[in-house]
XYZ file of C-alpha atoms in Angstrom:
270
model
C -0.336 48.043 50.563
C 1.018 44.889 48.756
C -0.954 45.952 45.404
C 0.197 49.278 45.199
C 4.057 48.456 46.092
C 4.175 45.018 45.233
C 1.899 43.932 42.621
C 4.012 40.747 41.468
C 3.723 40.155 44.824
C 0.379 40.563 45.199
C -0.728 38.144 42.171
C 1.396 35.169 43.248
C -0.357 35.261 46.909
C -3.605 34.982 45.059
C -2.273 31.923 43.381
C -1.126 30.014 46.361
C -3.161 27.672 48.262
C -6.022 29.124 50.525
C -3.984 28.569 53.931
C -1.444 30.229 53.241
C -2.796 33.535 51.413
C -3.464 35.069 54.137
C 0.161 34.452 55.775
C 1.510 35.037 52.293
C 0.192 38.889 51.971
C 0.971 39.079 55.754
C 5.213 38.694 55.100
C 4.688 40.887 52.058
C 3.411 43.828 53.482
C 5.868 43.494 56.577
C 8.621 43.049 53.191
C 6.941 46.578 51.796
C 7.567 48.272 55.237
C 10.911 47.764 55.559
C 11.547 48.373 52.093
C 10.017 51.932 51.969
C 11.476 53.230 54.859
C 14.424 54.338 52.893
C 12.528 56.124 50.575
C 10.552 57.717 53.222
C 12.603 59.111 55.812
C 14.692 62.303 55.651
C 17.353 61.534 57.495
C 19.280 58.031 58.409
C 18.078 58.267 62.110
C 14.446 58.205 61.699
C 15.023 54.925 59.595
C 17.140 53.317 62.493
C 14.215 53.977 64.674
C 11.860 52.612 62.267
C 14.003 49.223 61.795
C 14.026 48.945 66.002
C 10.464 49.224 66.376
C 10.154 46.612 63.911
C 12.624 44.425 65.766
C 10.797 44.918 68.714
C 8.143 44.399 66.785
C 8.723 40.805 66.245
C 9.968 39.992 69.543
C 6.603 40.942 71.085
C 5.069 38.840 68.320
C 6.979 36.025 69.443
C 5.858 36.806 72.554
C 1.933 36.460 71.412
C 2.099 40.663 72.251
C 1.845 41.678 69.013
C 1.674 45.684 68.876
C -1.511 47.057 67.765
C -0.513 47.663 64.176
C -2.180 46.059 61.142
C 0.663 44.269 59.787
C 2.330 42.986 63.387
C -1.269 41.731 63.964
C -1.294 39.808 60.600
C 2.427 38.595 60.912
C 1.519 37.353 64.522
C -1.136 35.564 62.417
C 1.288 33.983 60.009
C 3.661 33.224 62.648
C 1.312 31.518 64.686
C -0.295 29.435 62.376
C 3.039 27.905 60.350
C 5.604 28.172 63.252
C 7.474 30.929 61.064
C 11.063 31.018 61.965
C 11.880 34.242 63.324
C 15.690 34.169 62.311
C 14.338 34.802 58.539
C 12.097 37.382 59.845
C 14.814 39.589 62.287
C 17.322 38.549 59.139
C 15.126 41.060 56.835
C 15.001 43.638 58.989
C 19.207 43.643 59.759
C 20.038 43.678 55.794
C 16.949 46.293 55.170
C 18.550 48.469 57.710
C 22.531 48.042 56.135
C 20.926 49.399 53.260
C 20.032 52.906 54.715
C 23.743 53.796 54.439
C 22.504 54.871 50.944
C 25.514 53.908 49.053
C 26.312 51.823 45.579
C 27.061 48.028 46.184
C 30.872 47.597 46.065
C 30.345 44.871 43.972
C 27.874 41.996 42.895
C 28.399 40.005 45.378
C 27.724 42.350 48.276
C 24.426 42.923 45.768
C 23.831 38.794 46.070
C 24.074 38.951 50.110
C 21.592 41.610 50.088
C 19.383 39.711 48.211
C 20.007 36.700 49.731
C 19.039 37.923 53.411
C 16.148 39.891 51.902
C 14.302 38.338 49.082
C 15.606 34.482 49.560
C 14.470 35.111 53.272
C 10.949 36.039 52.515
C 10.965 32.888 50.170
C 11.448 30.515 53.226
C 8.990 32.158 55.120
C 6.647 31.463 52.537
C 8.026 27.940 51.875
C 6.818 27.549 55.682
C 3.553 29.136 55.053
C 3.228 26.213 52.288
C 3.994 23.793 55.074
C 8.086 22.946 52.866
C 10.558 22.495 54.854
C 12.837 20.603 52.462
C 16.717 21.444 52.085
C 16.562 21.150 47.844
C 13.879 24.242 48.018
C 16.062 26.212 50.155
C 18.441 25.903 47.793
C 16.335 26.517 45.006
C 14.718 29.527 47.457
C 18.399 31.103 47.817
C 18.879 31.354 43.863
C 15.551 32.596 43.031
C 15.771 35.364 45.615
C 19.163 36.083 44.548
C 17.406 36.748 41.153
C 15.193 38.513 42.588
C 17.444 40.886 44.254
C 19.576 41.500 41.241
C 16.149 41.637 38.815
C 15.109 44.698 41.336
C 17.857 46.557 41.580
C 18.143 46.698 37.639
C 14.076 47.743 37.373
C 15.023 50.603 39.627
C 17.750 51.866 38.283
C 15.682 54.393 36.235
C 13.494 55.670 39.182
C 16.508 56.210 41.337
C 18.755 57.796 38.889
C 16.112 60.324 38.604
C 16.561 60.852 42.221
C 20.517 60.833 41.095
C 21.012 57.573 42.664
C 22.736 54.952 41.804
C 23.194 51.676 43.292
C 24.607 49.719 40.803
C 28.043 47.404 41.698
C 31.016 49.692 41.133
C 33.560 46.966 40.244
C 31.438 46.476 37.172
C 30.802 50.219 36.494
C 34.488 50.739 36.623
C 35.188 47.741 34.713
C 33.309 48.735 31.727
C 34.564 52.696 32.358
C 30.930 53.894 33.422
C 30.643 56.240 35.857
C 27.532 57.280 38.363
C 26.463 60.620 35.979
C 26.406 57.930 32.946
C 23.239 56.185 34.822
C 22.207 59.736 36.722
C 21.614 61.341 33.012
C 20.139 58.081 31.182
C 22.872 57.556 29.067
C 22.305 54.354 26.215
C 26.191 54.160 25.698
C 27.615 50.714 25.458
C 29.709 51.206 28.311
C 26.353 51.712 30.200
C 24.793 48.163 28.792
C 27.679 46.263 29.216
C 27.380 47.175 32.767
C 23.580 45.905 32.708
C 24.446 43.270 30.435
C 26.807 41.693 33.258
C 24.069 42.292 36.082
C 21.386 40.632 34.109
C 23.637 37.487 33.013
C 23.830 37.159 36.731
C 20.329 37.208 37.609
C 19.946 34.290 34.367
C 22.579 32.315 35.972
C 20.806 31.826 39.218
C 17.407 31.495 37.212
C 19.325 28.461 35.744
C 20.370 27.301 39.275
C 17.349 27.260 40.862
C 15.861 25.296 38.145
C 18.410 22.893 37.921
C 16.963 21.709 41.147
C 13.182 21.563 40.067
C 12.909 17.174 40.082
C 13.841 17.770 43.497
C 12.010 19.830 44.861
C 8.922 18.847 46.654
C 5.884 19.621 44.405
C 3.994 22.043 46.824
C 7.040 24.136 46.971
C 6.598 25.165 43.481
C 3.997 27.796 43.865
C 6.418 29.997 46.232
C 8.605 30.396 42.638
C 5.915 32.116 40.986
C 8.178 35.420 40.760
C 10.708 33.320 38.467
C 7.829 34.243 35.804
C 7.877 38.145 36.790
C 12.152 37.702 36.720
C 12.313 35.719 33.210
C 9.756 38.393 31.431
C 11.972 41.339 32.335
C 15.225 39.666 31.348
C 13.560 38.835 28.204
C 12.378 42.022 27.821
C 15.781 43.734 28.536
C 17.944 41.133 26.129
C 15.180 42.705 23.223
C 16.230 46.365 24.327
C 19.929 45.766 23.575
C 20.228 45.817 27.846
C 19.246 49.097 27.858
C 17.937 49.853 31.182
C 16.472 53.348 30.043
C 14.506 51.948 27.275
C 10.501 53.037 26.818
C 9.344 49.415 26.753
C 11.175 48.588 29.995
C 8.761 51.432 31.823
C 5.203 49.162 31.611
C 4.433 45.919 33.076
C 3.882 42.955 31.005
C -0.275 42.534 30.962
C 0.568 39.275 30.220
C 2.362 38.253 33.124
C -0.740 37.462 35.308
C -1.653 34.946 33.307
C 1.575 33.442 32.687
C 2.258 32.963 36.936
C -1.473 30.950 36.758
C -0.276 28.700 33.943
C 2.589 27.806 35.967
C 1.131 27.842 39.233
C -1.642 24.772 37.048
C 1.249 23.019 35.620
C 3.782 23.159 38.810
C 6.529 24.128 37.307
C 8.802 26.991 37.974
C-alpha cells in the first residue's frame, strides 16, 4: 500500500534504523488510509463513517483490542513498542476528516494547519518510533511537515484539476486575479505562476526553518527528515519550469531521488 501511494514514503522507511521500519511503514499506511478516503467515497457520509471506524479504531488499539485489520494490527504494533502518543494519531484522523468538505483552502494558512495536524503529526510519531523526544525536532518536525503539506498540495494540483478541482488558497488566487477554470483548464498564464510562485516560496521558507534548527537537533532525529530531499527536488524542479505547475517535466519522479535520501540519511544531515 505505502509503495503504490506513497513511494517517498516508502524509501525513507527503508532508510531508517531496523526498529523502527516496521513502525515506520505501519503510520504510513494508516497516513494512506485516511488520505484516500476522499478520493474513494461517493458521497461525504460514507467518508464520515470511514474516519469513525478509524477513531474507534485507535481507541481499541489503545485498548490492546486492535480490530482485525492489517494496518490496526501493525499500528497496535508501533504503538506498543514506542509508546506512540495517541493525540498525534486521533489528530490525523480529525484534520483528514475537515478535509472531506471538498472545498479550496481560504487561504495559506488554513493550508499550513492542515499540514501541520497531518504531515507534522506523522513526523512525531515517527520521531517516537526513532526513540526522539526532543522539543528542537518538534520544531524542526512542524516546519518540515508544513512543507510537506504545501509541497503536496502543489504536486496535485494537476491530477485534481483534471477532476476540476481545485484546492489551491483563494486569497492568493484572487490576489494575483486567477480564478478556479484558470487551474481546471491548465492554463501557463502568469497570473497562474504567480499564484504557485507564492505557494512554493512558502514551502522554501519553512525548508529554511526547519534547517535553521539542524545543530540542535539530536542526531538520530535526522533520518525522520528524509522527505526534505523529496520537498527540495520538486521546488527545484518547479523554480526551472518558470513555476509552472502544468509543466511535462513536473509529471515524472526524479530517479535520482533515492539515492539522494541515502546520501543524507549516511551523512545525517537534513
Amino acid at each position: 500500500m505505502v509503495t503504490s501511494r506513497d513511494y517517498d514514503g516508502y524509501v525513507s522507511s527503508l532508510l531508517l534504523p531496523e526498529e523502527a521500519r516496521r513502525s515506520s511503514l505501519a503510520l504510513r499506511a494508516f497516513n494512506v488510509e485516511l488520505a484516500q478516503v476522499k478520493d474513494s467515497v461517493s458521497q461525504k457520509t460514507i467518508g464520515l463513517m470511514r474516519m469513525q471506524f478509524w477513531k474507534t479504531a485507535i481507541e481499541e488499539v489503545y485498548r490492546d483490542e486492535p480490530p482485525n485489520q492489517p494496518v490496526s494490527t501493525e499500528l497496535w504494533r508501533a504503538v506498543r513498542k514506542h509508546q506512540l502518543t495517541k493525540r498525534w494519531l486521533l489528530r490525523i484522523i480529525t484534520e483528514r476528516e475537515k478535509g472531506l468538505e471538498d472545498r479550496a483552502y481560504r487561504n495559506l494558512q488554513e493550508l499550513e494547519s492542515y499540514s501541520e495536524n497531518t504531515q507534522s503529526s506523522l513526523i512525531y510519531l515517527l520521531l517516537e518510533c526513532l526513540g526522539v523526544r526532543n522539543v528542537h525536532a518538534d520544531h524542526a518536525a512542524s516546519h518540515v511537515g508544513k512543507a510537506q503539506g504545501i509541497v503536496t498540495c502543489l504536486r496535485a494540483t494537476p491530477y485534481h484539476s483534471g477532476r476540476r478541482k481545485v484546492y489551491l488558497p483563494m486569497d492568493l488566487c484572487m490576489q494575483h486575479g486567477a480564478s478556479q477554470e484558470d487551474f481546471i483548464r491548465g492554463s501557463r498564464e502568469q497570473k497562474v505562476r504567480d499564484v504557485v510562485y507564492d505557494i512554493a516560496s512558502q514551502a522554501h521558507v519553512h525548508l529554511h526553518h526547519a534547517r535553521s534548527f539542524s545543530s540542535s537537533v539530536p542526531a538520530a532525529a535526522n533520518v525522520a527528515f528524509l522527505q526534505t530531499v523529496v520537498l527540495e527536488d520538486y521546488l527545484q524542479r518547479v523554480r526551472r519550469a518558470d513555476f509552472d505547475v502544468f509543466h511535462p517535466s513536473l509529471k515524472n519522479r526524479n530517479p535520482l531521488v533515492a539515492f539522494q535520501m541515502y546520501l543524507q540519511s549516511w551523512r545525517k544531515t537534513y
